């Protein structure tokens, strides 16, 4: 998704802008550009379709040197990926704007501004912002005043930054629905849509809040809130996750993040487990009182986070006896929903900025839910700020576009929720909480053992190199794990993959099975194992190639066309967390074999902040 970087400094800012864009590459984009107020006293820009490296190369050939600039990575929403649609957008030679988000009334603005004589050179909604600002600037003469006057006319979601050749000592920024952070330096200041972009130049940050407008100069920052009042925002010193933007010894961020899971699961559990129970306060001061009233749970999320919600449904109903519904946010937000009394609305999101999930939460607030809870990895995200209760996962920044450690930490958060609700409501069977708390403490070690199979899984991945389709099977809470396995494989290897509950096989998909269709199965040792084994017989009998990740006590062994990988034994309730790991590794190695762009798969963005 789009990224913004800005800098005002005494030193040359172009290398800072380009490095910032590189650090935002993980979000996904199709083009990139910079605008700099150059030493010749002009606003100049350079834009390229493709990677930031191509932009950097163009800038090496024709350098833009200056002390004020803004930069952007674009993920096309209005208008195709092309140089003319790439940001920054200009109005004449005076103003440059970069923008994340969507201006919904862009058509009306465009025709109004065209009527005033402005000539558009792109198909973007963003270009309406820069001409509108120019129009206001001509009337008001000051950039901050122009932005304040323009904001009420912009409908939609945006984080934006603007610079002017007439006031070349400042960056103006505005936030509404799309995050922005100011990086504070000594005699220099910066702006970005994600602090990761600025970790190279500072560790002091100020996060803009919804409706804020900021004027950033070399030696001062002034912020006005949505009501126009001058405000101070807290300065935050950032330590955590500094290493996350670095691949270390790993070939890809995704592999690094897969291997970080024991550590980040441990962190997600820290401070949340009592001797034999979960500390309900982990969900916030009002949690205990609210949880006591919960009679139903509605979970809403997208993609991988939705799969985490699907697993949680088995837990909430199976362990805590609490009815639970799970829905993808893009459906929930447009559906007429019947809300059961005393229903807790739970949103799950790595980024906390996913447009559909946020919209679902905003709708839910009008629908009479008991309260809203966000399970999220980003403490300063919109989802967190707008929810009544929060449980932060501690996955650290996730750079690989395909979600891995965010998913397993979400599952941990959802298990904590299940146990907390069950404890407070008194619906857990005796002994369940102490037993699972003990198992959760052992979980990081088990995950480490599963990751030790890395090389075995790499070998199996070779089987997929020439395949075009794959089936993933699971039963019970392993069905969403199979769905997540299929999603990972298609995202990064571009192999078509579908997941089915194993019992559905004979109701249709069995027709697809032959020697060209590998079938991947997760088989913990539980009450469904025998049924699963007979489903697998159905596959083997049709010449299908089976890859089974099975509990070491499940009594399954290699046979003709059947590859069994023994997994460490684990409590059945936590098996979805453990069995996710070999599926992540499998997708990763298949993608490496196929030579795809593992960390930035085609057509995908890390944070989907538009609908
Ligand atoms: C898949 C993936 C996506 C996200 C989805 C929701 O690997 O990462 O499916 O899970 O876009 O994103 P968040 O969790 O940030 O709301």
Coordinates of C-alpha atoms and ligand atoms in Angstrom, one line a residue:
X1 CA 0.0 0.0 0.0
X2 CA 1.1 3.6 -0.5
X3 CA 3.9 5.1 1.6
X4 CA 5.0 8.6 2.4
X5 CA 8.3 10.1 3.4
X6 CA 9.2 13.8 3.9
X7 CA 12.3 15.6 5.1
X8 CA 13.4 19.2 5.9
X9 CA 17.0 19.4 6.9
X10 CA 20.3 21.3 6.4
X11 CA 21.9 18.2 4.8
X12 CA 20.8 16.9 1.4
X13 CA 17.6 15.1 1.9
X14 CA 17.2 12.9 -1.3
X15 CA 19.2 10.0 0.1
X16 CA 17.0 10.1 3.2
X17 CA 13.9 10.0 1.1
X18 CA 15.0 7.1 -1.0
X19 CA 16.2 5.1 1.9
X20 CA 12.8 5.8 3.6
X21 CA 11.0 4.5 0.5
X22 CA 13.1 1.4 0.5
X23 CA 12.1 0.7 4.1
X24 CA 8.4 1.0 3.1
X25 CA 8.8 -1.4 0.1
X26 CA 7.3 -4.2 2.3
X27 CA 3.9 -2.5 2.1
X28 CA 3.6 -3.2 -1.6
X29 CA 3.5 -0.6 -4.4
X30 CA 3.7 -0.2 -8.1
X31 CA 5.6 3.1 -8.6
X32 CA 7.6 5.5 -6.7
X33 CA 8.6 9.2 -6.9
X34 CA 10.3 12.1 -5.1
X35 CA 9.9 15.9 -5.3
X36 CA 12.7 18.1 -4.1
X37 CA 13.0 21.9 -3.8
X38 CA 16.4 22.0 -5.4
X39 CA 19.3 24.4 -5.0
X40 CA 18.2 26.1 -8.3
X41 CA 15.1 27.3 -6.4
X42 CA 12.7 25.0 -8.2
X43 CA 10.4 22.1 -7.4
X44 CA 11.6 19.2 -9.4
X45 CA 10.5 15.6 -9.4
X46 CA 11.5 12.2 -10.5
X47 CA 9.0 9.3 -10.8
X48 CA 9.4 5.7 -12.0
X49 CA 7.1 2.7 -12.4
X50 CA 8.5 -0.3 -10.7
X51 CA 10.9 -0.7 -7.8
X52 CA 12.5 2.0 -5.7
X53 CA 15.8 0.8 -7.0
X54 CA 14.8 2.1 -10.4
X55 CA 14.0 5.5 -9.0
X56 CA 17.3 5.5 -7.2
X57 CA 19.1 4.7 -10.4
X58 CA 17.3 7.5 -12.2
X59 CA 18.3 9.9 -9.4
X60 CA 21.9 8.7 -9.6
X61 CA 21.8 9.8 -13.3
X62 CA 20.1 13.1 -12.7
X63 CA 20.5 14.0 -9.1
X64 CA 18.0 16.2 -7.3
X65 CA 19.8 18.0 -4.4
X66 CA 18.0 20.1 -1.8
X67 CA 17.0 20.5 1.8
X68 CA 13.2 20.0 1.5
X69 CA 11.4 17.1 -0.2
X70 CA 8.6 14.6 -0.2
X71 CA 8.5 11.1 -1.6
X72 CA 6.0 8.3 -2.2
X73 CA 5.4 4.7 -3.1
X74 CA 2.1 4.3 -4.9
X75 CA -0.3 1.4 -5.0
X76 CA -2.8 2.2 -7.8
X77 CA -6.4 2.9 -6.8
X78 CA -7.4 5.6 -9.3
X79 CA -5.6 5.3 -12.6
X80 CA -3.3 2.6 -13.8
X81 CA 0.3 2.2 -12.5
X82 CA 2.2 4.7 -14.7
X83 CA 4.7 7.5 -14.4
X84 CA 2.0 10.2 -15.0
X85 CA -0.1 8.7 -12.2
X86 CA 2.8 8.3 -9.8
X87 CA 3.2 10.8 -6.9
X88 CA 4.3 13.5 -6.2
X89 CA 1.6 15.4 -8.1
X90 CA 2.2 19.1 -9.0
X91 CA 0.0 22.1 -9.4
X92 CA 2.0 24.3 -11.8
X93 CA 5.6 24.6 -10.7
X94 CA 4.7 25.7 -7.2
X95 CA 3.1 22.9 -5.2
X96 CA 3.8 19.2 -4.8
X97 CA 1.6 16.7 -2.9
X98 CA 1.9 13.0 -1.9
X99 CA -1.1 11.2 -0.6
X100 CA -2.1 7.8 0.9
X101 CA -5.8 6.9 0.9
X102 CA -8.7 7.8 -1.3
X103 CA -10.5 11.1 -2.0
X104 CA -14.1 9.9 -2.6
X105 CA -15.4 13.2 -4.0
X106 CA -12.6 13.5 -6.5
X107 CA -14.8 13.6 -9.5
X108 CA -16.8 16.5 -8.3
X109 CA -13.6 18.3 -7.2
X110 CA -12.0 17.6 -10.6
X111 CA -14.8 19.2 -12.6
X112 CA -15.0 22.1 -10.2
X113 CA -11.2 22.7 -10.5
X114 CA -11.3 22.2 -14.2
X115 CA -14.0 24.9 -14.4
X116 CA -11.6 27.2 -12.6
X117 CA -8.9 26.5 -15.2
X118 CA -6.8 23.9 -13.6
X119 CA -5.4 21.4 -16.1
X120 CA -5.0 17.8 -14.9
X121 CA -2.1 15.6 -16.0
X122 CA -3.1 12.3 -14.2
X123 CA -6.1 10.1 -13.6
X124 CA -5.6 10.2 -9.9
X125 CA -7.8 11.4 -7.1
X126 CA -4.7 12.9 -5.5
X127 CA -4.3 15.5 -8.2
X128 CA -7.5 17.2 -7.1
X129 CA -5.8 17.8 -3.7
X130 CA -2.9 19.7 -5.1
X131 CA -5.0 21.9 -7.4
X132 CA -7.5 22.6 -4.6
X133 CA -4.6 23.6 -2.4
X134 CA -3.2 25.9 -5.1
X135 CA -6.6 27.5 -5.4
X136 CA -6.7 28.1 -1.6
X137 CA -3.1 29.3 -1.5
X138 CA -3.8 31.9 -4.1
X139 CA -6.6 33.3 -1.9
X140 CA -4.8 33.0 1.4
X141 CA -1.1 33.2 0.7
X142 CA 0.0 30.8 3.4
X143 CA 0.4 27.0 3.0
X144 CA -1.0 26.1 6.5
X145 CA -4.0 28.3 6.0
X146 CA -4.6 26.9 2.5
X147 CA -4.5 23.3 3.9
X148 CA -6.9 24.1 6.7
X149 CA -9.3 25.7 4.2
X150 CA -9.0 22.7 1.8
X151 CA -9.5 19.9 4.3
X152 CA -13.3 20.3 4.8
X153 CA -13.7 19.9 1.1
X154 CA -11.9 16.6 1.0
X155 CA -14.1 13.6 1.6
X156 CA -12.5 10.2 2.2
X157 CA -9.4 8.9 3.9
X158 CA -6.0 10.5 3.6
X159 CA -2.6 11.0 5.0
X160 CA -1.0 13.7 2.9
X161 CA 2.1 15.9 2.7
X162 CA 2.6 19.0 0.7
X163 CA 5.5 21.4 -0.1
X164 CA 5.6 24.7 -1.9
X165 CA 8.3 26.5 -3.9
X166 CA 7.1 29.8 -2.4
X167 CA 7.5 28.6 1.3
X168 CA 10.4 26.2 0.9
X169 CA 11.2 25.9 4.6
X170 CA 8.3 23.6 5.6
X171 CA 6.2 20.5 5.0
X172 CA 2.5 20.6 5.7
X173 CA 0.8 17.3 6.6
X174 CA -2.7 16.2 7.3
X175 CA -4.1 13.0 8.7
X176 CA -7.6 11.6 8.3
X177 CA -8.0 7.8 8.2
X178 CA -4.4 7.1 7.2
X179 CA -1.5 7.2 9.6
X180 CA 1.3 9.7 9.7
X181 CA 4.2 10.1 12.1
X182 CA 6.7 13.0 12.5
X183 CA 10.3 12.0 13.1
X184 CA 12.2 14.5 15.3
X185 CA 15.9 15.3 14.7
X186 CA 18.3 18.0 15.8
X187 CA 17.8 20.9 13.5
X188 CA 16.0 18.6 11.0
X189 CA 12.6 17.0 11.0
X190 CA 10.9 14.3 9.0
X191 CA 7.5 12.8 8.1
X192 CA 6.4 9.3 7.2
X193 CA 3.4 7.1 7.0
X194 CA 5.3 4.5 9.1
X195 CA 8.1 5.2 11.6
X196 CA 10.1 2.3 10.0
X197 CA 10.8 4.6 7.1
X198 CA 12.6 7.0 9.5
X199 CA 14.5 4.6 11.8
X200 CA 17.7 5.5 9.9
X201 CA 17.5 9.2 11.0
X202 CA 15.8 9.3 14.3
X203 CA 14.3 7.3 17.2
X204 CA 12.1 10.1 18.4
X205 CA 8.5 10.3 17.0
X206 CA 5.3 12.1 17.3
X207 CA 2.2 10.4 16.0
X208 CA -0.5 12.6 14.4
X209 CA -4.0 11.9 15.5
X210 CA -7.2 11.8 13.4
X211 CA -7.9 15.3 12.0
X212 CA -4.5 16.7 12.8
X213 CA -2.7 19.2 10.6
X214 CA 1.0 19.7 11.1
X215 CA 3.6 22.2 9.9
X216 CA 7.0 20.8 10.0
X217 CA 10.1 23.0 9.8
X218 CA 13.8 22.3 10.5
X219 CA 13.6 23.6 14.0
X220 CA 9.9 23.5 14.9
X221 CA 6.8 21.4 14.6
X222 CA 3.3 22.9 15.0
X223 CA 0.2 20.8 15.2
X224 CA -3.5 21.8 15.1
X225 CA -6.2 19.3 16.0
X226 CA -9.5 18.7 14.1
X227 CA -11.1 21.7 15.8
X228 CA -8.2 24.0 14.7
X229 CA -6.7 24.3 18.2
X230 CA -2.9 24.3 18.5
X231 CA -2.0 21.1 20.3
X232 CA 1.1 19.2 21.5
X233 CA 1.4 15.5 20.7
X234 CA 3.5 13.3 23.0
X235 CA 7.0 12.5 21.9
X236 CA 7.8 8.8 21.9
X237 CA 11.3 7.3 22.0
X238 CA 11.2 4.1 20.0
X239 CA 13.4 1.1 20.9
X240 CA 11.4 -2.0 20.1
X241 CA 11.7 -3.7 16.8
X242 CA 14.7 -1.7 15.6
X243 CA 16.1 -4.8 14.1
X244 CA 12.9 -5.7 12.3
X245 CA 13.8 -3.8 9.1
X246 CA 16.9 -5.9 8.7
X247 CA 16.9 -9.5 7.3
X248 CA 20.0 -10.5 9.3
X249 CA 21.3 -13.9 8.2
X250 CA 18.1 -14.9 6.5
X251 CA 17.5 -14.8 2.8
X252 CA 14.1 -13.3 3.1
X253 CA 12.1 -11.4 5.7
X254 CA 9.4 -14.1 5.5
X255 CA 11.9 -16.9 6.6
X256 CA 13.2 -14.6 9.4
X257 CA 9.7 -13.9 10.6
X258 CA 8.8 -17.6 10.5
X259 CA 11.8 -18.3 12.7
X260 CA 10.9 -15.5 15.1
X261 CA 7.7 -17.2 16.1
X262 CA 8.9 -18.9 19.3
X263 CA 10.2 -15.5 20.5
X264 CA 7.2 -13.4 19.6
X265 CA 4.7 -16.0 20.9
X266 CA 6.7 -15.8 24.2
X267 CA 6.4 -12.0 24.2
X268 CA 2.7 -12.2 23.5
X269 CA 2.3 -14.4 26.5
X270 CA 4.5 -12.2 28.8
X271 CA 2.6 -10.6 31.7
X272 CA -0.6 -12.3 30.7
X273 CA -0.5 -15.6 32.5
X274 CA -1.1 -16.2 36.2
X275 CA -0.1 -19.4 38.0
X276 CA -3.1 -21.3 36.8
X277 CA -5.2 -18.8 34.9
X278 CA -5.1 -16.0 32.3
X279 CA -4.9 -12.4 33.6
X280 CA -8.1 -11.0 32.3
X281 CA -6.8 -7.4 32.9
X282 CA -4.5 -8.0 29.9
X283 CA -7.6 -6.9 27.9
X284 CA -7.9 -3.6 29.8
X285 CA -9.2 -2.3 33.0
X286 CA -12.9 -2.7 32.1
X287 CA -12.4 -6.2 30.7
X288 CA -13.5 -8.3 33.7
X289 CA -16.7 -6.3 34.1
X290 CA -17.5 -6.5 30.4
X291 CA -16.6 -10.1 29.9
X292 CA -19.0 -11.1 32.7
X293 CA -21.8 -9.9 30.5
X294 CA -20.7 -11.6 27.2
X295 CA -23.1 -14.2 25.9
X296 CA -22.0 -14.2 22.2
X297 CA -18.9 -13.3 20.2
X298 CA -18.9 -11.8 16.7
X299 CA -15.4 -11.9 15.0
X300 CA -14.6 -9.8 12.0
X301 CA -11.3 -9.7 10.0
X302 CA -9.8 -10.1 6.6
X303 CA -7.4 -12.7 5.0
X304 CA -5.1 -14.4 7.3
X305 CA -6.6 -12.6 10.3
X306 CA -10.0 -14.0 9.3
X307 CA -8.4 -17.5 9.5
X308 CA -7.3 -16.8 13.0
X309 CA -10.9 -15.9 13.8
X310 CA -12.1 -19.2 12.3
X311 CA -9.8 -21.1 14.6
X312 CA -11.1 -19.0 17.6
X313 CA -14.6 -20.1 16.8
X314 CA -13.7 -23.7 17.5
X315 CA -12.1 -22.6 20.8
X316 CA -14.8 -20.2 22.0
X317 CA -17.6 -22.7 21.4
X318 CA -15.6 -25.9 22.2
X319 CA -13.7 -24.8 25.3
X320 CA -15.7 -21.8 26.7
X321 CA -19.2 -22.8 25.4
X322 CA -19.7 -19.3 24.0
X323 CA -21.5 -19.0 20.7
X324 CA -19.3 -17.4 18.1
X325 CA -19.8 -16.1 14.6
X326 CA -16.9 -15.2 12.2
X327 CA -17.2 -13.2 9.1
X328 CA -14.9 -11.5 6.6
X329 CA -15.1 -7.7 7.1
X330 CA -15.8 -6.8 3.5
X331 CA -19.1 -8.9 3.8
X332 CA -20.0 -7.9 7.3
X333 CA -19.8 -4.2 6.6
X334 CA -22.4 -4.2 3.9
X335 CA -24.8 -6.8 5.3
X336 CA -27.8 -6.1 7.5
X337 CA -26.8 -7.8 10.7
X338 CA -29.0 -9.2 13.5
X339 CA -27.1 -8.6 16.7
X340 CA -27.8 -11.0 19.5
X341 CA -28.0 -9.4 23.0
X342 CA -24.7 -9.1 24.9
X343 CA -22.4 -9.8 21.9
X344 CA -18.8 -8.8 22.1
X345 CA -17.5 -7.5 18.7
X346 CA -14.0 -8.7 18.1
X347 CA -11.8 -7.4 15.2
X348 CA -8.5 -9.0 14.4
X349 CA -5.9 -7.3 12.4
X350 CA -2.1 -7.2 12.1
X351 CA -1.9 -3.6 10.9
X352 CA -5.0 -2.2 12.5
X353 CA -5.5 -0.1 9.4
X354 CA -7.3 -2.5 7.1
X355 CA -10.1 -0.4 5.5
X356 CA -12.8 -3.1 5.6
X357 CA -12.1 -4.2 9.2
X358 CA -12.1 -0.6 10.3
X359 CA -15.3 0.1 8.5
X360 CA -16.9 -3.0 10.1
X361 CA -15.9 -1.8 13.5
X362 CA -17.4 1.6 12.8
X363 CA -20.6 0.0 11.7
X364 CA -20.6 -2.3 14.7
X365 CA -20.6 0.8 17.0
X366 CA -24.0 1.7 15.6
X367 CA -25.4 -1.7 15.9
X368 CA -25.7 -2.2 19.7
X369 CA -22.9 -4.6 20.4
X370 CA -21.9 -4.9 24.1
X371 CA -18.4 -3.6 23.5
X372 CA -15.6 -3.9 20.9
X373 CA -12.3 -5.6 21.3
X374 CA -9.3 -5.3 18.9
X375 CA -6.7 -8.0 18.7
X376 CA -4.0 -6.1 16.9
X377 CA -0.2 -5.9 16.3
X378 CA 0.1 -2.1 16.1
X379 CA -0.6 -0.2 19.3
X380 CA -1.0 3.2 17.6
X381 CA -3.4 1.9 14.9
X382 CA -6.8 3.3 14.2
X383 CA -8.4 -0.1 15.1
X384 CA -6.9 0.1 18.5
X385 CA -7.7 3.7 19.1
X386 CA -11.3 3.1 18.1
X387 CA -12.0 -0.1 20.1
X388 CA -13.1 -0.3 23.8
X389 CA -10.7 -3.0 24.6
X390 CA -7.4 -4.1 23.1
X391 CA -5.1 -7.0 23.2
X392 CA -1.8 -6.2 21.5
X393 CA 0.0 -9.1 19.9
X394 CA 3.7 -8.7 20.2
X395 CA 4.8 -9.9 16.8
X396 CA 7.0 -6.8 16.1
X397 CA 6.9 -5.2 12.7
X398 CA 6.1 -7.8 10.0
X399 CA 7.8 -6.9 6.7
X400 CA 7.1 -10.0 4.5
X401 CA 3.8 -9.3 2.8
X402 CA 2.6 -12.8 3.5
X403 CA 1.6 -12.8 7.2
X404 CA 3.3 -15.4 9.4
X405 CA 4.2 -14.4 12.9
X406 CA 1.3 -12.0 13.1
X407 CA -1.1 -15.0 12.6
X408 CA 0.4 -17.2 15.3
X409 CA 0.5 -14.4 17.8
X410 CA -3.2 -13.6 16.9
X411 CA -4.0 -17.2 17.7
X412 CA -2.2 -16.9 21.0
X413 CA -4.3 -13.7 21.7
X414 CA -7.5 -15.5 20.8
X415 CA -6.6 -18.4 23.1
X416 CA -6.1 -15.9 25.9
X417 CA -9.5 -14.4 25.1
X418 CA -11.2 -17.9 25.1
X419 CA -9.7 -18.7 28.5
X420 CA -10.5 -15.2 29.9
X421 CA -14.1 -15.3 28.8
X422 CA -14.5 -18.9 30.1
X423 CA -12.9 -18.0 33.4
X424 CA -15.0 -14.9 34.0
X425 CA -18.2 -16.6 32.8
X426 CA -17.5 -19.8 34.6
X427 CA -18.0 -21.9 31.5
X428 CA -14.7 -23.7 31.3
X429 CA -14.6 -27.3 32.5
X430 CA -12.6 -27.8 35.7
X431 CA -8.9 -28.0 35.1
X432 CA -9.0 -26.6 31.6
X433 CA -7.5 -23.2 32.4
X434 CA -4.6 -24.5 34.5
X435 CA -3.8 -27.2 31.9
X436 CA -3.8 -24.8 29.0
X437 CA -1.9 -22.1 30.8
X438 CA 0.8 -24.7 31.4
X439 CA 0.7 -25.8 27.8
X440 CA 0.9 -22.1 26.6
X441 CA 4.1 -21.7 28.7
X442 CA 5.6 -24.7 26.8
X443 CA 4.4 -23.5 23.5
X444 CA 7.5 -21.5 22.4
X445 CA 9.6 -24.6 23.0
X446 CA 7.3 -26.7 20.9
X447 CA 7.3 -24.1 18.1
X448 CA 11.1 -24.2 18.2
X449 CA 11.0 -28.0 17.7
X450 CA 8.6 -27.7 14.8
X451 CA 11.0 -25.1 13.1
X452 CA 13.9 -27.6 13.5
X453 CA 12.1 -29.5 10.6
X454 CA 13.0 -26.7 8.3
X455 CA 15.3 -28.8 6.1
X456 CA 12.8 -31.7 5.9
X457 CA 10.1 -29.4 4.7
X458 CA 12.5 -27.8 2.2
X459 CA 13.1 -31.3 0.7
X460 CA 9.3 -31.9 0.4
X461 CA 8.8 -28.5 -1.3
X462 CA 10.7 -29.9 -4.3
X463 CA 7.7 -32.1 -5.1
X464 CA 5.7 -28.9 -5.8
X465 CA 8.1 -27.2 -8.2
X466 CA 6.2 -28.4 -11.3
X467 CA 2.7 -28.5 -9.9
X468 CA -0.1 -26.1 -10.7
X469 CA -2.8 -27.1 -8.2
X470 CA -2.8 -28.3 -4.6
X471 CA -5.4 -29.3 -2.1
X472 CA -5.1 -28.6 1.7
X473 CA -7.1 -30.7 4.1
X474 CA -7.9 -30.5 7.8
X475 CA -10.7 -31.3 10.2
X476 CA -12.0 -29.3 13.1
X477 CA -9.8 -26.4 14.1
X478 CA -7.3 -27.7 11.6
X479 CA -9.6 -26.8 8.7
X480 CA -8.8 -23.0 9.0
X481 CA -5.2 -24.0 9.4
X482 CA -5.5 -25.7 6.0
X483 CA -7.1 -22.6 4.6
X484 CA -4.2 -20.5 5.9
X485 CA -1.8 -23.0 4.4
X486 CA -3.5 -22.7 1.0
X487 CA -3.6 -18.9 1.2
X488 CA 0.2 -18.8 1.9
X489 CA 1.0 -21.1 -1.0
X490 CA -1.0 -19.2 -3.5
X491 CA 0.2 -15.8 -2.3
X492 CA 3.9 -16.4 -2.6
X493 CA 4.3 -19.3 -5.1
X494 CA 1.3 -18.4 -7.3
X495 CA 0.3 -22.1 -7.3
X496 CA -3.5 -22.5 -7.2
X497 CA -4.4 -24.0 -3.8
X498 CA -7.7 -24.8 -2.2
X499 CA -8.6 -25.9 1.3
X500 CA -11.4 -28.3 2.3
X501 CA -12.6 -29.8 5.5
X502 CA -11.3 -33.4 4.9
X503 CA -14.9 -34.8 5.2
X504 CA -16.0 -32.8 2.2
X505 CA -13.5 -34.5 -0.1
X506 CA -15.9 -37.1 -1.4
X507 CA -18.6 -34.5 -1.9
X508 CA -16.8 -33.1 -4.9
X509 CA -13.1 -32.2 -4.8
X510 CA -12.1 -35.9 -4.9
X511 CA -12.8 -35.6 -8.7
X512 CA -9.7 -33.4 -9.0
X513 CA -7.3 -35.9 -7.3
X514 CA -4.7 -37.5 -9.5
X515 CA -0.9 -37.8 -9.5
X516 CA -0.5 -34.1 -10.5
X517 CA -2.4 -32.9 -7.5
X518 CA -0.5 -32.9 -4.2
X519 CA -2.7 -33.1 -1.2
X520 CA -1.4 -31.5 2.0
X521 CA -2.9 -32.5 5.3
X522 CA -2.4 -31.6 9.0
X523 CA -3.1 -34.5 11.3
X524 CA -2.8 -33.9 15.0
X525 CA -3.5 -36.8 17.3
X526 CA -7.1 -36.1 18.2
X527 CA -10.6 -37.7 18.1
X528 CA -10.8 -36.9 14.4
X529 CA -7.6 -38.7 13.5
X530 CA -9.2 -42.0 12.5
X531 CA -11.7 -40.3 10.3
X532 CA -9.0 -38.2 8.7
X533 CA -7.0 -41.4 8.0
X534 CA -9.9 -42.8 6.0
X535 CA -10.2 -39.5 4.1
X536 CA -6.5 -39.9 3.2
X537 CA -7.1 -43.5 2.0
X538 CA -9.5 -42.0 -0.5
X539 CA -6.8 -39.8 -1.9
X540 CA -4.1 -42.6 -1.9
X541 CA -6.5 -44.9 -3.7
X542 CA -6.7 -42.4 -6.6
X543 CA -2.9 -42.1 -7.0
X544 CA -2.9 -38.7 -5.2
X545 CA 0.4 -37.6 -3.7
X546 CA -0.1 -37.1 0.1
X547 CA 2.0 -34.8 2.3
X548 CA 0.9 -35.4 5.9
X549 CA 2.1 -33.4 8.9
X550 CA 1.2 -35.8 11.6
X551 CA 1.6 -36.1 15.4
X552 CA 4.5 -38.4 16.2
X553 CA 2.0 -40.5 18.2
X554 CA -0.5 -40.7 15.3
X555 CA 1.0 -44.0 14.0
X556 CA 1.3 -42.7 10.4
X557 CA 4.3 -43.6 8.2
X558 CA 5.6 -43.1 4.7
X559 CA 4.2 -45.3 2.0
X560 CA 3.8 -45.2 -1.8
X561 CA 3.0 -41.6 -2.7
X562 CA 2.7 -40.7 1.0
X563 CA 5.2 -38.5 2.8
X564 CA 4.7 -38.2 6.5
X565 CA 6.4 -35.5 8.6
X566 CA 6.3 -36.2 12.3
X567 CA 5.4 -33.3 14.4
X568 CA 6.1 -32.8 18.1
X569 CA 3.2 -33.9 20.3
X570 CA 1.1 -31.0 21.5
X571 CA -2.2 -30.5 23.4
X572 CA -5.0 -30.7 20.8
X573 CA -6.2 -27.2 21.6
X574 CA -2.9 -25.6 20.7
X575 CA -2.3 -27.8 17.6
X576 CA -3.6 -25.1 15.2
X577 CA -0.7 -22.9 16.3
X578 CA 2.0 -25.5 15.9
X579 CA 0.7 -27.0 12.6
X580 CA 0.7 -23.6 11.0
X581 CA 4.5 -23.5 11.0
X582 CA 5.3 -26.4 8.6
X583 CA 2.7 -25.0 6.2
X584 CA 4.4 -21.6 6.3
X585 CA 7.8 -23.3 5.6
X586 CA 6.3 -25.4 2.8
X587 CA 5.0 -22.3 1.0
X588 CA 8.2 -20.5 1.6
X589 CA 10.4 -23.2 0.1
X590 CA 8.1 -23.8 -2.8
X591 CA 8.2 -20.1 -3.6
X592 CA 12.0 -20.1 -3.4
X593 CA 12.2 -23.1 -5.8
X594 CA 9.9 -21.2 -8.2
X595 CA 12.0 -18.1 -7.9
X596 CA 9.1 -15.7 -7.0
X597 CA 9.4 -12.5 -5.1
X598 CA 8.8 -14.0 -1.7
X599 CA 8.6 -10.9 0.4
X600 CA 6.7 -8.8 -2.1
X601 CA 4.5 -11.1 -4.1
X602 CA 2.9 -9.6 -7.2
X603 CA -0.3 -7.6 -6.9
X604 CA -0.4 -7.7 -3.1
X605 CA 0.1 -5.0 -0.5
X606 CA 1.0 -5.4 3.1
X607 CA -1.5 -3.0 4.6
X608 CA -4.8 -2.7 2.7
X609 CA -6.0 0.7 3.7
X610 CA -8.4 1.1 0.8
X611 CA -11.6 -0.9 0.1
Ligands
LIG1 C1 -2.0 -12.7 4.0 C2 -2.2 -11.4 4.5 C3 -3.5 -10.8 4.4 C4 -3.9 -10.0 5.6 C5 -5.2 -9.2 5.4 C6 -5.6 -8.4 6.7 O1 -0.8 -13.2 4.2 O2 -1.3 -10.9 5.1 O3 -4.5 -11.7 4.0 O4 -4.1 -10.9 6.7 O5 -4.9 -8.2 4.4 O6 -4.6 -7.6 7.1 P1 -4.6 -7.1 8.6 O7 -4.4 -8.3 9.5 O8 -3.5 -6.1 8.7 O9 -6.0 -6.5 8.9

